[in-house]
Coordinates of C-alpha atoms in Angstrom, one line a residue:
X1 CA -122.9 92.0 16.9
X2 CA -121.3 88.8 17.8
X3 CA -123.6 85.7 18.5
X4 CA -123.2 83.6 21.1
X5 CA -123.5 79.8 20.3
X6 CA -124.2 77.1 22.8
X7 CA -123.7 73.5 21.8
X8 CA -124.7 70.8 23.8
X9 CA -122.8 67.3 23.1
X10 CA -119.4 68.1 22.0
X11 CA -117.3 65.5 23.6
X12 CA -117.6 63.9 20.0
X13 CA -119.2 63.2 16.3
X14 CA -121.2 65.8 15.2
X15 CA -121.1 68.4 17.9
X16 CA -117.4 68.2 18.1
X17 CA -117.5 68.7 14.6
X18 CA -119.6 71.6 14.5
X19 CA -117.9 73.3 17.4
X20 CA -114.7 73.2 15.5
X21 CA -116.4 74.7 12.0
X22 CA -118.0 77.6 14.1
X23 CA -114.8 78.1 16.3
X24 CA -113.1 79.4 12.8
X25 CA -116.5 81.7 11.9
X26 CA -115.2 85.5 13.1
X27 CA -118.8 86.7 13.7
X28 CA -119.4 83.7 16.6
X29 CA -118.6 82.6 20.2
X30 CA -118.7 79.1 20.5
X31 CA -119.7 77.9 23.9
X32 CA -118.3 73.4 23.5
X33 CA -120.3 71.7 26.5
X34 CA -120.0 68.3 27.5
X35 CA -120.6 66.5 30.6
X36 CA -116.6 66.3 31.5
X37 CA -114.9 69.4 30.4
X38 CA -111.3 67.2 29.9
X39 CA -113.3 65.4 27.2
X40 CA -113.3 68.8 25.4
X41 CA -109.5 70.8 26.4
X42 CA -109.4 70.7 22.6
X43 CA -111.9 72.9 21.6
X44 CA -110.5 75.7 23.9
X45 CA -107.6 75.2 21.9
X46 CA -109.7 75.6 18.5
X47 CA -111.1 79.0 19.7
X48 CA -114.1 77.7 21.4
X49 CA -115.3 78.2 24.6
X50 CA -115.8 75.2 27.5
X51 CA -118.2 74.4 29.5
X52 CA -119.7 71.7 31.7
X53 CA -123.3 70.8 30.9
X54 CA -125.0 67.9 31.5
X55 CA -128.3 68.3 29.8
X56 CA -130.2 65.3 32.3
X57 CA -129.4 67.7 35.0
X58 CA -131.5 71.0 36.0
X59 CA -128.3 72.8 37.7
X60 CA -125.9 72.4 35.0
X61 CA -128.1 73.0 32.5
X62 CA -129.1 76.6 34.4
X63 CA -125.4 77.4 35.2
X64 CA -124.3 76.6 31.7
X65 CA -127.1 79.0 29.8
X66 CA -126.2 81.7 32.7
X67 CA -122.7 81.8 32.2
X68 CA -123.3 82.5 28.1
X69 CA -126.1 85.2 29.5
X70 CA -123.9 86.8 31.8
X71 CA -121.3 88.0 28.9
X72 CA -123.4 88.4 26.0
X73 CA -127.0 89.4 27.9
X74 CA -128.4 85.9 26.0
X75 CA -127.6 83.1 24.1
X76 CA -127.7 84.2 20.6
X77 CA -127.9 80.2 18.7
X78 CA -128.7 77.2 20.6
X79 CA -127.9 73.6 18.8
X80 CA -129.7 70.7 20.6
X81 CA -127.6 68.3 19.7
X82 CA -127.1 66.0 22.5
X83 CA -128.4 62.1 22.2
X84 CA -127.6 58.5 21.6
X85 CA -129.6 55.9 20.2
X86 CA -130.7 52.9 22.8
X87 CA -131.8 49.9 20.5
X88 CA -133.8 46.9 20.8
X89 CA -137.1 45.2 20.2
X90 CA -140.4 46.9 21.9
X91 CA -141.2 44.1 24.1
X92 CA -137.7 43.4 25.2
X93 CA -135.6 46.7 25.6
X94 CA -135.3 47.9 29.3
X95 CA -137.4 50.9 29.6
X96 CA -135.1 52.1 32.4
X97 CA -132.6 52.4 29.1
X98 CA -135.8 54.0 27.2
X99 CA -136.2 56.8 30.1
X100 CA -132.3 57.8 29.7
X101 CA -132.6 57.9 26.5
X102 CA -135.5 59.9 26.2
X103 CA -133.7 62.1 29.3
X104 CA -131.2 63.2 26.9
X105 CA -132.9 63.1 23.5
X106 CA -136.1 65.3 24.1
X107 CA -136.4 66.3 27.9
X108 CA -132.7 67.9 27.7
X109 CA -133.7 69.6 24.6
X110 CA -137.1 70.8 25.6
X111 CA -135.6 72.4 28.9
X112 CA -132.1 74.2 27.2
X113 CA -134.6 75.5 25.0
X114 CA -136.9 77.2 27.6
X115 CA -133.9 78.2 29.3
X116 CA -132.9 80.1 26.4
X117 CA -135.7 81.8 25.0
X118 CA -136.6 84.7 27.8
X119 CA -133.7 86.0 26.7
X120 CA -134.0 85.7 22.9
X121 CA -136.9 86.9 23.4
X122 CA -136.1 90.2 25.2
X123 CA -133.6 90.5 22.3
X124 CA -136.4 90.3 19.7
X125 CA -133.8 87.6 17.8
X126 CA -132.2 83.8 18.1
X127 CA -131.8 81.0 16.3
X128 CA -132.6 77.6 17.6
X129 CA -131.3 74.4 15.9
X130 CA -132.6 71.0 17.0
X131 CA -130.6 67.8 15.8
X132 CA -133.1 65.4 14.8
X133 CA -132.5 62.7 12.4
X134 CA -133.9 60.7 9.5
X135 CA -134.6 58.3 11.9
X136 CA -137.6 60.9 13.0
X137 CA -139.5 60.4 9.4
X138 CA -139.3 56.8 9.3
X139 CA -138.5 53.4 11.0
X140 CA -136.7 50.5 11.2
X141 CA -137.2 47.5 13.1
X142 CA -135.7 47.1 16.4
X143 CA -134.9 51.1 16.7
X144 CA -138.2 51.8 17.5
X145 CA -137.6 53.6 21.0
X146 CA -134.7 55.4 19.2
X147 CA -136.9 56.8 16.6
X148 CA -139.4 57.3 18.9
X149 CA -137.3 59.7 20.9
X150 CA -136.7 61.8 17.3
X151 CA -140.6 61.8 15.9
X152 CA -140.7 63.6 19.8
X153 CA -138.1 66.2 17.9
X154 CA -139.6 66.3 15.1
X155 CA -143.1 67.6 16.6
X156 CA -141.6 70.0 19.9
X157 CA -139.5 71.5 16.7
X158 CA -142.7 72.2 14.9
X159 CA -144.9 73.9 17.7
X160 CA -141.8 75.6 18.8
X161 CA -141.0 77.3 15.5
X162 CA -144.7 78.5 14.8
X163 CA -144.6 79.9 18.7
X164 CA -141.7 81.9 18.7
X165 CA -141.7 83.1 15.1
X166 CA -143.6 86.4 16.7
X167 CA -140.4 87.3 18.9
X168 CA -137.8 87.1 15.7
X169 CA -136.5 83.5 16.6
X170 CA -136.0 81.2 13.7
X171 CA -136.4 77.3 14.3
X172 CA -134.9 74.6 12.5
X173 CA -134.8 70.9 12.3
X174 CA -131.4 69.0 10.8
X175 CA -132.1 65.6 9.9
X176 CA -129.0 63.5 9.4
X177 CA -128.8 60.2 8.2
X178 CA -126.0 57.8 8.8
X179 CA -122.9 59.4 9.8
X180 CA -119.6 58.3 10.4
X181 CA -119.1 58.4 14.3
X182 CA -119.3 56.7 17.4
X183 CA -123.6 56.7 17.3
X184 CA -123.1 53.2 15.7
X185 CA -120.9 51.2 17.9
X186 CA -123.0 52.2 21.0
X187 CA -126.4 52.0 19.4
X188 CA -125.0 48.6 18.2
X189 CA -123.9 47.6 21.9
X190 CA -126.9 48.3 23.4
X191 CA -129.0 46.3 21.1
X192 CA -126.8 43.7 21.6
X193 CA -127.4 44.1 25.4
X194 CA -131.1 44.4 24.7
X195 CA -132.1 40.5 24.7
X196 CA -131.0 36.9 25.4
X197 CA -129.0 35.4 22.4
X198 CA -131.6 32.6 22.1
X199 CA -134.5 34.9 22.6
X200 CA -138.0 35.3 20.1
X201 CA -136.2 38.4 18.5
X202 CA -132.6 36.7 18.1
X203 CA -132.7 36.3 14.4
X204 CA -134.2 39.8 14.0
X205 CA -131.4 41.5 16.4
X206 CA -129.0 39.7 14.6
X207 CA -130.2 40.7 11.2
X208 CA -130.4 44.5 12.3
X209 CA -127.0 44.8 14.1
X210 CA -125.6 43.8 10.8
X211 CA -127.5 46.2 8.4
X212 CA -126.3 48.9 11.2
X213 CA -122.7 47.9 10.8
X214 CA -122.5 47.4 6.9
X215 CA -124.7 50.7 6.8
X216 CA -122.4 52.8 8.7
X217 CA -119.0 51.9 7.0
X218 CA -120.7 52.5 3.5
X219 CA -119.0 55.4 2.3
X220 CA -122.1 55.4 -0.1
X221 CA -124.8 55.4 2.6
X222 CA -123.1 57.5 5.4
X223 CA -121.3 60.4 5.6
X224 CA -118.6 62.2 8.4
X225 CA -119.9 64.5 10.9
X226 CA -118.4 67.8 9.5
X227 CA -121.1 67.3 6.1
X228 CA -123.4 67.8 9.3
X229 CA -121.4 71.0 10.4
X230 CA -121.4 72.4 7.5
X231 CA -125.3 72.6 7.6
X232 CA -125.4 73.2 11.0
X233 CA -123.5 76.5 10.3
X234 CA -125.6 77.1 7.4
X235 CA -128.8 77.0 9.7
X236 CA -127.0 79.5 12.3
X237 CA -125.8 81.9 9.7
X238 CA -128.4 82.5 6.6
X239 CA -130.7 85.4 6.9
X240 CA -133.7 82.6 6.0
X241 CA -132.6 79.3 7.2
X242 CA -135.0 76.3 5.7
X243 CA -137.5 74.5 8.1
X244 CA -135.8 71.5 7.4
X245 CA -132.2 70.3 6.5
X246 CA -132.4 66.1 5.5
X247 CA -128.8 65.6 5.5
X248 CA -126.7 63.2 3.1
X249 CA -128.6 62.0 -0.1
X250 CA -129.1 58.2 1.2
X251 CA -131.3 59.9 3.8
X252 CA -133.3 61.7 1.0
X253 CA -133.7 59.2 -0.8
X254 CA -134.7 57.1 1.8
X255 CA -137.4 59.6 3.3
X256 CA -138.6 60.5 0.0
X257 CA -139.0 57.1 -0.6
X258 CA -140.9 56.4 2.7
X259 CA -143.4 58.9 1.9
X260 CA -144.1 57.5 -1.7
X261 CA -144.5 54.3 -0.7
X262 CA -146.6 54.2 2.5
X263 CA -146.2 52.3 5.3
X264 CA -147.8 48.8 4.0
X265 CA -145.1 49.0 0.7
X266 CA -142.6 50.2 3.1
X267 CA -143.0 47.4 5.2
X268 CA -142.6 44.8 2.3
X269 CA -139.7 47.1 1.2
X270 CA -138.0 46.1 5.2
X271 CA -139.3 42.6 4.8
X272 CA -136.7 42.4 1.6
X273 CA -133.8 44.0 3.3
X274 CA -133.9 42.1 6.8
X275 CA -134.6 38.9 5.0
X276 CA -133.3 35.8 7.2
X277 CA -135.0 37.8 10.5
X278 CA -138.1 35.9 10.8

């Protein structure tokens, strides 16, 4: 039977990417959603299916999930992968920002995925595949509402796979770490946007929008966004997909070495690499 996949985020990076992979995998229906469906005239092109969806908004989040019901009965795979990063200190970030962000990152996530599970679970079958990220093991300074928003993912991904194991639904969690698209430039503008130039964190901001632009055109610490479709696919398409996927092996390295060191060594461990921010 043919499986019905709804994707939210694929105006770009890795959602565009994975729409495209699973566009070319016979035994799917790829349902591309972004906000503006001209953003996404492509994908039709590819083989996939276009909707609008805007996952901040109750009706189009309804209307998209009922259009995939109405042809295949229910949505057979669900990626969350909608989000952006909103950057900053904690004392100076807007927390209007904060609320958007968190809007998109874990309220439009939680509510696609009650949307969709009735019907999985009349099925007795689903597969649901949150986009977390490294960034939801571990921390780094002034992307603390960012991560924030993906330890959220990290824990609704956890009760939600124990809960709906029972009704034949698998749960995953992929965990990229730096990848190659436009997450950078706007994480980057907003924590330039997130404080005065001559403010108490200036040195620190500027420390940390630099590591974030070295560390995203490092070939050897980041990775393009089809490494994440390629996993993404994997998750949708095994008969036993893993709990967790950490994605590219700077991001393993790095959570494996967060949980060996604890947060005190970890701390000295940041201390070394934003040297010059105090």
């Amino acid at each position: 039977m043919t499986t019905a996949v709804l994707i939210t985020g694929t105006s770009s990076g890795i959602g565009r990417a994975t729409a495209l992979r699973l566009a070319r995998h016979s035994g799917l229906t790829v349902y591309a959603t972004a906000r503006r469906t001209e953003a996404i005239a492509d994908l039709a092109e590819a083989g996939a299916r276009v909707l609008a969806l805007d996952v901040t908004d109750e009706r189009s989040m309804r209307a998209a999930v009922e259009a995939v019901e109405a042809e295949h009965g229910a949505v057979g795979a669900l990626v969350n992968n909608a989000g952006y990063g909103e950057y900053g200190t904690v004392e100076e970030t807007n927390l209007d920002g904060v609320r958007r962000q968190f809007e998109t990152n874990v309220f439009g996530l939680a509510r696609m995925t009650q949307l969709v599970l009735p019907g999985m679970r009349t099925e007795g079958r689903g597969r649901i595949v949150n986009v977390g990220s490294m960034g939801g093991r571990l921390v780094f300074p002034a992307g603390g509402y960012y991560h924030a928003s993906k330890y959220a993912v990290e824990a609704l991904t956890d009760a939600l796979r124990f809960e709906t194991a029972p009704f034949g639904i698998k749960v995953s969690l992929v965990e990229p770490g730096l990848i190659r698209t436009g997450f950078g430039g706007t994480a980057a503008g907003t924590l330039a946007g997130s404080a005065a130039p001559a403010g108490p964190y200036a040195a620190l901001n500027a420390v940390a929008g630099q590591q974030m632009a070295d560390s995203f055109k490092s070939t050897a610490l980041s990775a393009p966004p089809e490494t994440v479709a390629k996993v993404i696919e994997r998750a949708i398409t095994t008969p036993r997909p893993r709990i967790r996927y950490v994605v590219t092996p700077a991001a393993k390295a790095l959570v494996h070495t967060r949980r060996l060191l604890g947060a005190g060594m970890f701390d000295a461990y940041l201390r070394r690499q934003f040297r010059g921010a105090a």
